Amino acid sequence: MDKRDEALNLARDFERDGFSMPDLYERFWRLQGDAAAYFTLADSLLRWRRDGRTLLKDALGYVGKEDFKALIATAVEILREEAAEERETQQDENVRQRGRDEKSARWKNAEEVIAMASLEFAPFLHPYLGELFKLQPNESAYYAEYP
């Protein structure tokens, strides 16, 4: 099994078991030296429905520069989808007030990618700036002012 397959299996197991899965970081470190495997892991964690920000952040540190562009595009797309879904479900004032206090795991994972990009690869965010300021990822964190 190559390291990309190992990364995908790790992401699947994490989606199922979360941080209670055995040997999580031992398996994470086995991917060392393969930026494409870390991209596979980060991309899977970003797309799935479990809040995997800690593991995602760790994986992002090993993703190559060009692959990071793809993660940013995916993160922005997720933010768009989640914002549209939120607009559709806002039926009363209570839901509107809760708003982003109850963000989905996908939204939180996408925020992590945008936050890391704003620190490491800010120029890659330029095509998305107008939209990011409207979507307001990380709005309650100091990251909100970074892009």
mmCIF file of N, CA and C in Angstrom:
data_model
loop_
_atom_site.group_PDB
_atom_site.id
_atom_site.type_symbol
_atom_site.label_atom_id
_atom_site.label_comp_id
_atom_site.label_asym_id
_atom_site.label_seq_id
_atom_site.Cartn_x
_atom_site.Cartn_y
_atom_site.Cartn_z
ATOM 1 N N MET A 1 0.859 -1.170 0.000
ATOM 2 C CA MET A 1 0.000 0.000 0.000
ATOM 3 C C MET A 1 0.908 1.236 0.000
ATOM 4 N N ASP A 2 0.630 2.171 -0.924
ATOM 5 C CA ASP A 2 1.448 3.382 -0.956
ATOM 6 C C ASP A 2 0.954 4.371 0.106
ATOM 7 N N LYS A 3 1.713 5.438 0.292
ATOM 8 C CA LYS A 3 1.407 6.383 1.367
ATOM 9 C C LYS A 3 0.107 7.135 1.149
ATOM 10 N N ARG A 4 -0.285 7.348 -0.085
ATOM 11 C CA ARG A 4 -1.578 8.004 -0.334
ATOM 12 C C ARG A 4 -2.740 7.125 0.122
ATOM 13 N N ASP A 5 -2.623 5.830 -0.132
ATOM 14 C CA ASP A 5 -3.651 4.898 0.347
ATOM 15 C C ASP A 5 -3.669 4.876 1.873
ATOM 16 N N GLU A 6 -2.490 4.900 2.491
ATOM 17 C CA GLU A 6 -2.413 4.950 3.949
ATOM 18 C C GLU A 6 -3.084 6.222 4.475
ATOM 19 N N ALA A 7 -2.855 7.338 3.782
ATOM 20 C CA ALA A 7 -3.461 8.610 4.186
ATOM 21 C C ALA A 7 -4.976 8.538 4.088
ATOM 22 N N LEU A 8 -5.476 7.963 3.022
ATOM 23 C CA LEU A 8 -6.920 7.832 2.842
ATOM 24 C C LEU A 8 -7.520 6.915 3.910
ATOM 25 N N ASN A 9 -6.839 5.826 4.217
ATOM 26 C CA ASN A 9 -7.311 4.925 5.274
ATOM 27 C C ASN A 9 -7.292 5.623 6.627
ATOM 28 N N LEU A 10 -6.265 6.406 6.879
ATOM 29 C CA LEU A 10 -6.188 7.166 8.127
ATOM 30 C C LEU A 10 -7.358 8.141 8.223
ATOM 31 N N ALA A 11 -7.647 8.836 7.144
ATOM 32 C CA ALA A 11 -8.762 9.790 7.140
ATOM 33 C C ALA A 11 -10.091 9.068 7.361
ATOM 34 N N ARG A 12 -10.284 7.928 6.726
ATOM 35 C CA ARG A 12 -11.519 7.155 6.912
ATOM 36 C C ARG A 12 -11.676 6.698 8.364
ATOM 37 N N ASP A 13 -10.586 6.195 8.922
ATOM 38 C CA ASP A 13 -10.630 5.736 10.308
ATOM 39 C C ASP A 13 -10.883 6.906 11.258
ATOM 40 N N PHE A 14 -10.294 8.041 10.968
ATOM 41 C CA PHE A 14 -10.513 9.219 11.813
ATOM 42 C C PHE A 14 -11.958 9.687 11.703
ATOM 43 N N GLU A 15 -12.524 9.648 10.505
ATOM 44 C CA GLU A 15 -13.919 10.032 10.316
ATOM 45 C C GLU A 15 -14.834 9.141 11.155
ATOM 46 N N ARG A 16 -14.487 7.870 11.250
ATOM 47 C CA ARG A 16 -15.301 6.919 11.999
ATOM 48 C C ARG A 16 -15.067 7.031 13.512
ATOM 49 N N ASP A 17 -13.793 7.104 13.944
ATOM 50 C CA ASP A 17 -13.460 6.974 15.364
ATOM 51 C C ASP A 17 -12.972 8.252 16.031
ATOM 52 N N GLY A 18 -12.608 9.253 15.242
ATOM 53 C CA GLY A 18 -12.076 10.481 15.823
ATOM 54 C C GLY A 18 -10.765 10.240 16.555
ATOM 55 N N PHE A 19 -10.540 11.029 17.575
ATOM 56 C CA PHE A 19 -9.276 10.938 18.288
ATOM 57 C C PHE A 19 -9.171 9.708 19.183
ATOM 58 N N SER A 20 -10.227 8.915 19.258
ATOM 59 C CA SER A 20 -10.153 7.689 20.057
ATOM 60 C C SER A 20 -9.516 6.538 19.280
ATOM 61 N N MET A 21 -9.231 6.745 18.010
ATOM 62 C CA MET A 21 -8.629 5.679 17.215
ATOM 63 C C MET A 21 -7.201 5.402 17.692
ATOM 64 N N PRO A 22 -6.830 4.134 17.748
ATOM 65 C CA PRO A 22 -5.487 3.788 18.215
ATOM 66 C C PRO A 22 -4.405 4.188 17.206
ATOM 67 N N ASP A 23 -3.263 4.553 17.721
ATOM 68 C CA ASP A 23 -2.073 4.842 16.907
ATOM 69 C C ASP A 23 -2.281 5.954 15.887
ATOM 70 N N LEU A 24 -3.102 6.923 16.217
ATOM 71 C CA LEU A 24 -3.415 8.001 15.285
ATOM 72 C C LEU A 24 -2.163 8.705 14.784
ATOM 73 N N TYR A 25 -1.369 9.225 15.710
ATOM 74 C CA TYR A 25 -0.202 9.988 15.265
ATOM 75 C C TYR A 25 0.952 9.101 14.815
ATOM 76 N N GLU A 26 0.983 7.877 15.250
ATOM 77 C CA GLU A 26 1.968 6.946 14.711
ATOM 78 C C GLU A 26 1.705 6.754 13.215
ATOM 79 N N ARG A 27 0.439 6.586 12.874
ATOM 80 C CA ARG A 27 0.059 6.451 11.469
ATOM 81 C C ARG A 27 0.293 7.762 10.712
ATOM 82 N N PHE A 28 0.031 8.877 11.357
ATOM 83 C CA PHE A 28 0.274 10.193 10.748
ATOM 84 C C PHE A 28 1.741 10.345 10.369
ATOM 85 N N TRP A 29 2.631 9.973 11.272
ATOM 86 C CA TRP A 29 4.067 10.157 11.016
ATOM 87 C C TRP A 29 4.605 9.194 9.967
ATOM 88 N N ARG A 30 3.917 8.083 9.737
ATOM 89 C CA ARG A 30 4.345 7.154 8.682
ATOM 90 C C ARG A 30 4.238 7.777 7.290
ATOM 91 N N LEU A 31 3.481 8.860 7.181
ATOM 92 C CA LEU A 31 3.332 9.544 5.892
ATOM 93 C C LEU A 31 4.495 10.480 5.595
ATOM 94 N N GLN A 32 5.364 10.655 6.563
ATOM 95 C CA GLN A 32 6.459 11.612 6.432
ATOM 96 C C GLN A 32 7.236 11.426 5.137
ATOM 97 N N GLY A 33 7.576 12.552 4.543
ATOM 98 C CA GLY A 33 8.356 12.541 3.317
ATOM 99 C C GLY A 33 7.506 12.495 2.046
ATOM 100 N N ASP A 34 6.206 12.421 2.197
ATOM 101 C CA ASP A 34 5.328 12.344 1.026
ATOM 102 C C ASP A 34 4.264 13.443 1.109
ATOM 103 N N ALA A 35 4.574 14.581 0.515
ATOM 104 C CA ALA A 35 3.664 15.721 0.550
ATOM 105 C C ALA A 35 2.315 15.379 -0.082
ATOM 106 N N ALA A 36 2.327 14.524 -1.105
ATOM 107 C CA ALA A 36 1.071 14.134 -1.760
ATOM 108 C C ALA A 36 0.183 13.331 -0.804
ATOM 109 N N ALA A 37 0.786 12.524 0.044
ATOM 110 C CA ALA A 37 0.010 11.764 1.033
ATOM 111 C C ALA A 37 -0.606 12.714 2.053
ATOM 112 N N TYR A 38 0.154 13.703 2.487
ATOM 113 C CA TYR A 38 -0.402 14.683 3.423
ATOM 114 C C TYR A 38 -1.505 15.513 2.762
ATOM 115 N N PHE A 39 -1.362 15.789 1.478
ATOM 116 C CA PHE A 39 -2.439 16.473 0.753
ATOM 117 C C PHE A 39 -3.695 15.606 0.740
ATOM 118 N N THR A 40 -3.533 14.328 0.454
ATOM 119 C CA THR A 40 -4.676 13.399 0.439
ATOM 120 C C THR A 40 -5.365 13.389 1.791
ATOM 121 N N LEU A 41 -4.589 13.344 2.853
ATOM 122 C CA LEU A 41 -5.154 13.359 4.201
ATOM 123 C C LEU A 41 -5.885 14.677 4.464
ATOM 124 N N ALA A 42 -5.223 15.790 4.176
ATOM 125 C CA ALA A 42 -5.823 17.111 4.428
ATOM 126 C C ALA A 42 -7.096 17.300 3.606
ATOM 127 N N ASP A 43 -7.068 16.908 2.349
ATOM 128 C CA ASP A 43 -8.234 17.055 1.482
ATOM 129 C C ASP A 43 -9.406 16.229 2.004
ATOM 130 N N SER A 44 -9.132 15.019 2.441
ATOM 131 C CA SER A 44 -10.190 14.162 2.985
ATOM 132 C C SER A 44 -10.762 14.740 4.273
ATOM 133 N N LEU A 45 -9.896 15.180 5.171
ATOM 134 C CA LEU A 45 -10.366 15.758 6.434
ATOM 135 C C LEU A 45 -11.198 17.011 6.182
ATOM 136 N N LEU A 46 -10.783 17.794 5.220
ATOM 137 C CA LEU A 46 -11.498 19.023 4.882
ATOM 138 C C LEU A 46 -12.907 18.728 4.373
ATOM 139 N N ARG A 47 -13.060 17.725 3.552
ATOM 140 C CA ARG A 47 -14.336 17.433 2.898
ATOM 141 C C ARG A 47 -15.328 16.683 3.790
ATOM 142 N N TRP A 48 -14.838 15.937 4.749
ATOM 143 C CA TRP A 48 -15.725 15.076 5.522
ATOM 144 C C TRP A 48 -16.392 15.840 6.644
ATOM 145 N N ARG A 49 -17.299 15.198 7.326
ATOM 146 C CA ARG A 49 -18.204 15.865 8.260
ATOM 147 C C ARG A 49 -17.786 15.812 9.722
ATOM 148 N N ARG A 50 -16.601 15.365 10.025
ATOM 149 C CA ARG A 50 -16.114 15.365 11.406
ATOM 150 C C ARG A 50 -15.203 16.571 11.593
ATOM 151 N N ASP A 51 -15.296 17.191 12.763
ATOM 152 C CA ASP A 51 -14.404 18.302 13.082
ATOM 153 C C ASP A 51 -13.011 17.732 13.309
ATOM 154 N N GLY A 52 -12.160 17.914 12.331
ATOM 155 C CA GLY A 52 -10.801 17.365 12.388
ATOM 156 C C GLY A 52 -9.748 18.447 12.350
ATOM 157 N N ARG A 53 -10.069 19.619 12.892
ATOM 158 C CA ARG A 53 -9.167 20.768 12.763
ATOM 159 C C ARG A 53 -7.767 20.511 13.306
ATOM 160 N N THR A 54 -7.645 19.823 14.413
ATOM 161 C CA THR A 54 -6.313 19.596 14.983
ATOM 162 C C THR A 54 -5.471 18.755 14.047
ATOM 163 N N LEU A 55 -6.012 17.637 13.611
ATOM 164 C CA LEU A 55 -5.284 16.768 12.693
ATOM 165 C C LEU A 55 -5.099 17.453 11.339
ATOM 166 N N LEU A 56 -6.103 18.162 10.886
ATOM 167 C CA LEU A 56 -6.014 18.896 9.620
ATOM 168 C C LEU A 56 -4.885 19.919 9.678
ATOM 169 N N LYS A 57 -4.826 20.676 10.757
ATOM 170 C CA LYS A 57 -3.771 21.681 10.897
ATOM 171 C C LYS A 57 -2.391 21.030 10.855
ATOM 172 N N ASP A 58 -2.262 19.890 11.517
ATOM 173 C CA ASP A 58 -0.983 19.177 11.489
ATOM 174 C C ASP A 58 -0.633 18.751 10.073
ATOM 175 N N ALA A 59 -1.607 18.233 9.338
ATOM 176 C CA ALA A 59 -1.355 17.784 7.962
ATOM 177 C C ALA A 59 -1.021 18.949 7.041
ATOM 178 N N LEU A 60 -1.672 20.092 7.250
ATOM 179 C CA LEU A 60 -1.431 21.252 6.384
ATOM 180 C C LEU A 60 0.032 21.696 6.415
ATOM 181 N N GLY A 61 0.694 21.468 7.521
ATOM 182 C CA GLY A 61 2.098 21.847 7.628
ATOM 183 C C GLY A 61 3.011 21.082 6.690
ATOM 184 N N TYR A 62 2.528 19.991 6.123
ATOM 185 C CA TYR A 62 3.342 19.155 5.239
ATOM 186 C C TYR A 62 2.847 19.149 3.797
ATOM 187 N N VAL A 63 1.810 19.909 3.515
ATOM 188 C CA VAL A 63 1.257 19.965 2.159
ATOM 189 C C VAL A 63 2.114 20.896 1.308
ATOM 190 N N GLY A 64 2.379 20.497 0.081
ATOM 191 C CA GLY A 64 3.164 21.312 -0.828
ATOM 192 C C GLY A 64 2.430 22.576 -1.258
ATOM 193 N N LYS A 65 3.211 23.529 -1.711
ATOM 194 C CA LYS A 65 2.692 24.847 -2.080
ATOM 195 C C LYS A 65 1.589 24.774 -3.140
ATOM 196 N N GLU A 66 1.806 24.035 -4.187
ATOM 197 C CA GLU A 66 0.815 23.950 -5.266
ATOM 198 C C GLU A 66 -0.444 23.223 -4.819
ATOM 199 N N ASP A 67 -0.282 22.185 -4.008
ATOM 200 C CA ASP A 67 -1.455 21.468 -3.508
ATOM 201 C C ASP A 67 -2.273 22.346 -2.565
ATOM 202 N N PHE A 68 -1.615 23.289 -1.903
ATOM 203 C CA PHE A 68 -2.340 24.174 -1.000
ATOM 204 C C PHE A 68 -3.360 25.010 -1.756
ATOM 205 N N LYS A 69 -3.044 25.375 -2.991
ATOM 206 C CA LYS A 69 -4.002 26.133 -3.819
ATOM 207 C C LYS A 69 -5.300 25.350 -3.990
ATOM 208 N N ALA A 70 -5.175 24.057 -4.214
ATOM 209 C CA ALA A 70 -6.366 23.217 -4.382
ATOM 210 C C ALA A 70 -7.164 23.142 -3.086
ATOM 211 N N LEU A 71 -6.482 23.078 -1.951
ATOM 212 C CA LEU A 71 -7.176 23.048 -0.667
ATOM 213 C C LEU A 71 -7.921 24.352 -0.411
ATOM 214 N N ILE A 72 -7.319 25.463 -0.801
ATOM 215 C CA ILE A 72 -7.984 26.764 -0.641
ATOM 216 C C ILE A 72 -9.252 26.803 -1.481
ATOM 217 N N ALA A 73 -9.159 26.365 -2.725
ATOM 218 C CA ALA A 73 -10.344 26.360 -3.598
ATOM 219 C C ALA A 73 -11.440 25.476 -3.007
ATOM 220 N N THR A 74 -11.068 24.329 -2.479
ATOM 221 C CA THR A 74 -12.049 23.439 -1.857
ATOM 222 C C THR A 74 -12.650 24.085 -0.617
ATOM 223 N N ALA A 75 -11.817 24.713 0.207
ATOM 224 C CA ALA A 75 -12.303 25.373 1.424
ATOM 225 C C ALA A 75 -13.298 26.477 1.088
ATOM 226 N N VAL A 76 -13.000 27.275 0.088
ATOM 227 C CA VAL A 76 -13.913 28.356 -0.309
ATOM 228 C C VAL A 76 -15.223 27.773 -0.825
ATOM 229 N N GLU A 77 -15.153 26.708 -1.584
ATOM 230 C CA GLU A 77 -16.367 26.060 -2.080
ATOM 231 C C GLU A 77 -17.213 25.531 -0.915
ATOM 232 N N ILE A 78 -16.575 24.941 0.076
ATOM 233 C CA ILE A 78 -17.298 24.454 1.253
ATOM 234 C C ILE A 78 -17.951 25.617 1.987
ATOM 235 N N LEU A 79 -17.231 26.718 2.139
ATOM 236 C CA LEU A 79 -17.806 27.896 2.800
ATOM 237 C C LEU A 79 -19.039 28.394 2.037
ATOM 238 N N ARG A 80 -18.952 28.410 0.708
ATOM 239 C CA ARG A 80 -20.101 28.813 -0.112
ATOM 240 C C ARG A 80 -21.297 27.896 0.140
ATOM 241 N N GLU A 81 -21.043 26.591 0.077
ATOM 242 C CA GLU A 81 -22.118 25.613 0.272
ATOM 243 C C GLU A 81 -22.741 25.744 1.656
ATOM 244 N N GLU A 82 -21.903 25.861 2.668
ATOM 245 C CA GLU A 82 -22.412 25.945 4.040
ATOM 246 C C GLU A 82 -23.178 27.250 4.260
ATOM 247 N N ALA A 83 -22.706 28.344 3.674
ATOM 248 C CA ALA A 83 -23.409 29.626 3.807
ATOM 249 C C ALA A 83 -24.774 29.554 3.123
ATOM 250 N N ALA A 84 -24.827 28.933 1.945
ATOM 251 C CA ALA A 84 -26.102 28.789 1.236
ATOM 252 C C ALA A 84 -27.058 27.911 2.029
ATOM 253 N N GLU A 85 -26.539 26.847 2.595
ATOM 254 C CA GLU A 85 -27.365 25.953 3.407
ATOM 255 C C GLU A 85 -27.889 26.680 4.648
ATOM 256 N N GLU A 86 -27.040 27.502 5.248
ATOM 257 C CA GLU A 86 -27.453 28.269 6.426
ATOM 258 C C GLU A 86 -28.565 29.250 6.064
ATOM 259 N N ARG A 87 -28.437 29.904 4.911
ATOM 260 C CA ARG A 87 -29.478 30.842 4.473
ATOM 261 C C ARG A 87 -30.810 30.125 4.274
ATOM 262 N N GLU A 88 -30.754 28.920 3.738
ATOM 263 C CA GLU A 88 -31.974 28.156 3.489
ATOM 264 C C GLU A 88 -32.663 27.740 4.783
ATOM 265 N N THR A 89 -31.891 27.499 5.829
ATOM 266 C CA THR A 89 -32.484 27.007 7.075
ATOM 267 C C THR A 89 -32.852 28.125 8.044
ATOM 268 N N GLN A 90 -32.502 29.352 7.732
ATOM 269 C CA GLN A 90 -32.847 30.460 8.623
ATOM 270 C C GLN A 90 -34.324 30.796 8.455
ATOM 271 N N GLN A 91 -35.118 30.260 9.367
ATOM 272 C CA GLN A 91 -36.555 30.470 9.252
ATOM 273 C C GLN A 91 -37.093 31.398 10.323
ATOM 274 N N ASP A 92 -36.397 31.496 11.424
ATOM 275 C CA ASP A 92 -36.882 32.382 12.479
ATOM 276 C C ASP A 92 -35.716 33.131 13.112
ATOM 277 N N GLU A 93 -36.038 34.060 13.978
ATOM 278 C CA GLU A 93 -35.031 34.919 14.604
ATOM 279 C C GLU A 93 -34.060 34.139 15.476
ATOM 280 N N ASN A 94 -34.531 33.076 16.132
ATOM 281 C CA ASN A 94 -33.655 32.274 16.989
ATOM 282 C C ASN A 94 -32.545 31.618 16.196
ATOM 283 N N VAL A 95 -32.898 31.070 15.049
ATOM 284 C CA VAL A 95 -31.883 30.456 14.195
ATOM 285 C C VAL A 95 -30.906 31.523 13.729
ATOM 286 N N ARG A 96 -31.410 32.673 13.339
ATOM 287 C CA ARG A 96 -30.566 33.759 12.869
ATOM 288 C C ARG A 96 -29.598 34.209 13.960
ATOM 289 N N GLN A 97 -30.071 34.262 15.208
ATOM 290 C CA GLN A 97 -29.211 34.692 16.306
ATOM 291 C C GLN A 97 -28.116 33.682 16.569
ATOM 292 N N ARG A 98 -28.459 32.398 16.544
ATOM 293 C CA ARG A 98 -27.434 31.379 16.793
ATOM 294 C C ARG A 98 -26.377 31.438 15.702
ATOM 295 N N GLY A 99 -26.856 31.583 14.465
ATOM 296 C CA GLY A 99 -25.983 31.759 13.310
ATOM 297 C C GLY A 99 -24.734 30.920 13.332
ATOM 298 N N ARG A 100 -23.630 31.588 13.258
ATOM 299 C CA ARG A 100 -22.346 30.915 13.149
ATOM 300 C C ARG A 100 -21.821 30.376 14.473
ATOM 301 N N ASP A 101 -22.545 30.594 15.576
ATOM 302 C CA ASP A 101 -22.130 30.008 16.843
ATOM 303 C C ASP A 101 -22.178 28.492 16.773
ATOM 304 N N GLU A 102 -23.022 27.982 15.922
ATOM 305 C CA GLU A 102 -23.183 26.545 15.764
ATOM 306 C C GLU A 102 -22.712 26.127 14.375
ATOM 307 N N LYS A 103 -21.487 26.454 14.067
ATOM 308 C CA LYS A 103 -20.932 26.152 12.753
ATOM 309 C C LYS A 103 -20.805 24.645 12.553
ATOM 310 N N SER A 104 -20.952 24.233 11.322
ATOM 311 C CA SER A 104 -20.774 22.822 10.997
ATOM 312 C C SER A 104 -19.296 22.459 11.061
ATOM 313 N N ALA A 105 -19.037 21.177 11.161
ATOM 314 C CA ALA A 105 -17.657 20.689 11.162
ATOM 315 C C ALA A 105 -16.967 21.045 9.847
ATOM 316 N N ARG A 106 -17.703 20.955 8.746
ATOM 317 C CA ARG A 106 -17.110 21.300 7.449
ATOM 318 C C ARG A 106 -16.702 22.775 7.424
ATOM 319 N N TRP A 107 -17.553 23.654 7.982
ATOM 320 C CA TRP A 107 -17.226 25.081 8.035
ATOM 321 C C TRP A 107 -15.956 25.287 8.858
ATOM 322 N N LYS A 108 -15.884 24.637 10.013
ATOM 323 C CA LYS A 108 -14.719 24.784 10.895
ATOM 324 C C LYS A 108 -13.449 24.274 10.224
ATOM 325 N N ASN A 109 -13.548 23.161 9.511
ATOM 326 C CA ASN A 109 -12.385 22.641 8.799
ATOM 327 C C ASN A 109 -11.943 23.604 7.697
ATOM 328 N N ALA A 110 -12.916 24.158 6.982
ATOM 329 C CA ALA A 110 -12.592 25.128 5.927
ATOM 330 C C ALA A 110 -11.944 26.372 6.530
ATOM 331 N N GLU A 111 -12.440 26.810 7.683
ATOM 332 C CA GLU A 111 -11.828 27.952 8.368
ATOM 333 C C GLU A 111 -10.357 27.689 8.669
ATOM 334 N N GLU A 112 -10.051 26.475 9.061
ATOM 335 C CA GLU A 112 -8.666 26.122 9.395
ATOM 336 C C GLU A 112 -7.758 26.274 8.180
ATOM 337 N N VAL A 113 -8.236 25.858 7.026
ATOM 338 C CA VAL A 113 -7.446 25.992 5.797
ATOM 339 C C VAL A 113 -7.243 27.469 5.462
ATOM 340 N N ILE A 114 -8.292 28.272 5.554
ATOM 341 C CA ILE A 114 -8.186 29.704 5.254
ATOM 342 C C ILE A 114 -7.240 30.385 6.242
ATOM 343 N N ALA A 115 -7.332 30.022 7.508
ATOM 344 C CA ALA A 115 -6.449 30.609 8.519
ATOM 345 C C ALA A 115 -4.985 30.282 8.216
ATOM 346 N N MET A 116 -4.705 29.022 7.919
ATOM 347 C CA MET A 116 -3.326 28.623 7.617
ATOM 348 C C MET A 116 -2.851 29.308 6.337
ATOM 349 N N ALA A 117 -3.701 29.390 5.351
ATOM 350 C CA ALA A 117 -3.327 30.050 4.095
ATOM 351 C C ALA A 117 -3.027 31.525 4.335
ATOM 352 N N SER A 118 -3.795 32.158 5.199
ATOM 353 C CA SER A 118 -3.578 33.588 5.448
ATOM 354 C C SER A 118 -2.232 33.834 6.103
ATOM 355 N N LEU A 119 -1.714 32.834 6.794
ATOM 356 C CA LEU A 119 -0.409 32.964 7.437
ATOM 357 C C LEU A 119 0.736 32.511 6.543
ATOM 358 N N GLU A 120 0.516 31.463 5.771
ATOM 359 C CA GLU A 120 1.594 30.848 4.991
ATOM 360 C C GLU A 120 1.594 31.206 3.507
ATOM 361 N N PHE A 121 0.402 31.349 2.921
ATOM 362 C CA PHE A 121 0.293 31.556 1.479
ATOM 363 C C PHE A 121 -0.729 32.638 1.165
ATOM 364 N N ALA A 122 -0.618 33.773 1.794
ATOM 365 C CA ALA A 122 -1.602 34.858 1.629
ATOM 366 C C ALA A 122 -1.874 35.219 0.165
ATOM 367 N N PRO A 123 -0.877 35.267 -0.713
ATOM 368 C CA PRO A 123 -1.169 35.613 -2.112
ATOM 369 C C PRO A 123 -2.150 34.644 -2.784
ATOM 370 N N PHE A 124 -2.204 33.392 -2.315
ATOM 371 C CA PHE A 124 -3.128 32.420 -2.902
ATOM 372 C C PHE A 124 -4.582 32.759 -2.576
ATOM 373 N N LEU A 125 -4.803 33.586 -1.575
ATOM 374 C CA LEU A 125 -6.160 33.969 -1.201
ATOM 375 C C LEU A 125 -6.683 35.149 -2.014
ATOM 376 N N HIS A 126 -5.814 35.870 -2.695
ATOM 377 C CA HIS A 126 -6.222 37.089 -3.408
ATOM 378 C C HIS A 126 -7.412 36.898 -4.339
ATOM 379 N N PRO A 127 -7.479 35.809 -5.113
ATOM 380 C CA PRO A 127 -8.648 35.655 -6.001
ATOM 381 C C PRO A 127 -9.976 35.511 -5.246
ATOM 382 N N TYR A 128 -9.894 35.194 -3.958
ATOM 383 C CA TYR A 128 -11.100 34.919 -3.176
ATOM 384 C C TYR A 128 -11.418 36.001 -2.144
ATOM 385 N N LEU A 129 -10.634 37.063 -2.097
ATOM 386 C CA LEU A 129 -10.768 38.034 -1.006
ATOM 387 C C LEU A 129 -12.169 38.621 -0.864
ATOM 388 N N GLY A 130 -12.753 39.085 -1.949
ATOM 389 C CA GLY A 130 -14.093 39.671 -1.874
ATOM 390 C C GLY A 130 -15.089 38.701 -1.269
ATOM 391 N N GLU A 131 -15.025 37.482 -1.729
ATOM 392 C CA GLU A 131 -15.940 36.460 -1.224
ATOM 393 C C GLU A 131 -15.647 36.101 0.231
ATOM 394 N N LEU A 132 -14.373 36.027 0.582
ATOM 395 C CA LEU A 132 -14.016 35.700 1.972
ATOM 396 C C LEU A 132 -14.499 36.772 2.937
ATOM 397 N N PHE A 133 -14.417 38.030 2.529
ATOM 398 C CA PHE A 133 -14.903 39.092 3.411
ATOM 399 C C PHE A 133 -16.421 39.037 3.562
ATOM 400 N N LYS A 134 -17.122 38.533 2.549
ATOM 401 C CA LYS A 134 -18.582 38.366 2.665
ATOM 402 C C LYS A 134 -18.928 37.147 3.517
ATOM 403 N N LEU A 135 -18.212 36.048 3.309
ATOM 404 C CA LEU A 135 -18.491 34.806 4.031
ATOM 405 C C LEU A 135 -18.039 34.865 5.491
ATOM 406 N N GLN A 136 -17.027 35.638 5.760
ATOM 407 C CA GLN A 136 -16.481 35.864 7.101
ATOM 408 C C GLN A 136 -16.077 34.592 7.845
ATOM 409 N N PRO A 137 -15.227 33.763 7.239
ATOM 410 C CA PRO A 137 -14.705 32.642 8.024
ATOM 411 C C PRO A 137 -13.822 33.200 9.141
ATOM 412 N N ASN A 138 -13.779 32.499 10.227
ATOM 413 C CA ASN A 138 -12.964 32.917 11.377
ATOM 414 C C ASN A 138 -13.375 34.279 11.907
ATOM 415 N N GLU A 139 -14.639 34.632 11.759
ATOM 416 C CA GLU A 139 -15.097 35.976 12.111
ATOM 417 C C GLU A 139 -14.890 36.333 13.576
ATOM 418 N N SER A 140 -14.854 35.356 14.444
ATOM 419 C CA SER A 140 -14.685 35.660 15.864
ATOM 420 C C SER A 140 -13.249 35.469 16.337
ATOM 421 N N ALA A 141 -12.334 35.203 15.419
ATOM 422 C CA ALA A 141 -10.932 34.990 15.779
ATOM 423 C C ALA A 141 -10.073 36.107 15.192
ATOM 424 N N TYR A 142 -8.892 36.225 15.699
ATOM 425 C CA TYR A 142 -7.997 37.242 15.155
ATOM 426 C C TYR A 142 -7.622 36.958 13.711
ATOM 427 N N TYR A 143 -7.788 35.702 13.260
ATOM 428 C CA TYR A 143 -7.535 35.361 11.867
ATOM 429 C C TYR A 143 -8.442 36.130 10.906
ATOM 430 N N ALA A 144 -9.572 36.586 11.391
ATOM 431 C CA ALA A 144 -10.553 37.230 10.515
ATOM 432 C C ALA A 144 -9.970 38.426 9.782
ATOM 433 N N GLU A 145 -8.992 39.060 10.350
ATOM 434 C CA GLU A 145 -8.395 40.258 9.746
ATOM 435 C C GLU A 145 -7.213 39.949 8.850
ATOM 436 N N TYR A 146 -6.792 38.681 8.754
ATOM 437 C CA TYR A 146 -5.571 38.355 8.039
ATOM 438 C C TYR A 146 -5.632 38.475 6.532
ATOM 439 N N PRO A 147 -6.684 37.974 5.849
ATOM 440 C CA PRO A 147 -6.614 38.064 4.386
ATOM 441 C C PRO A 147 -6.614 39.499 3.963
#
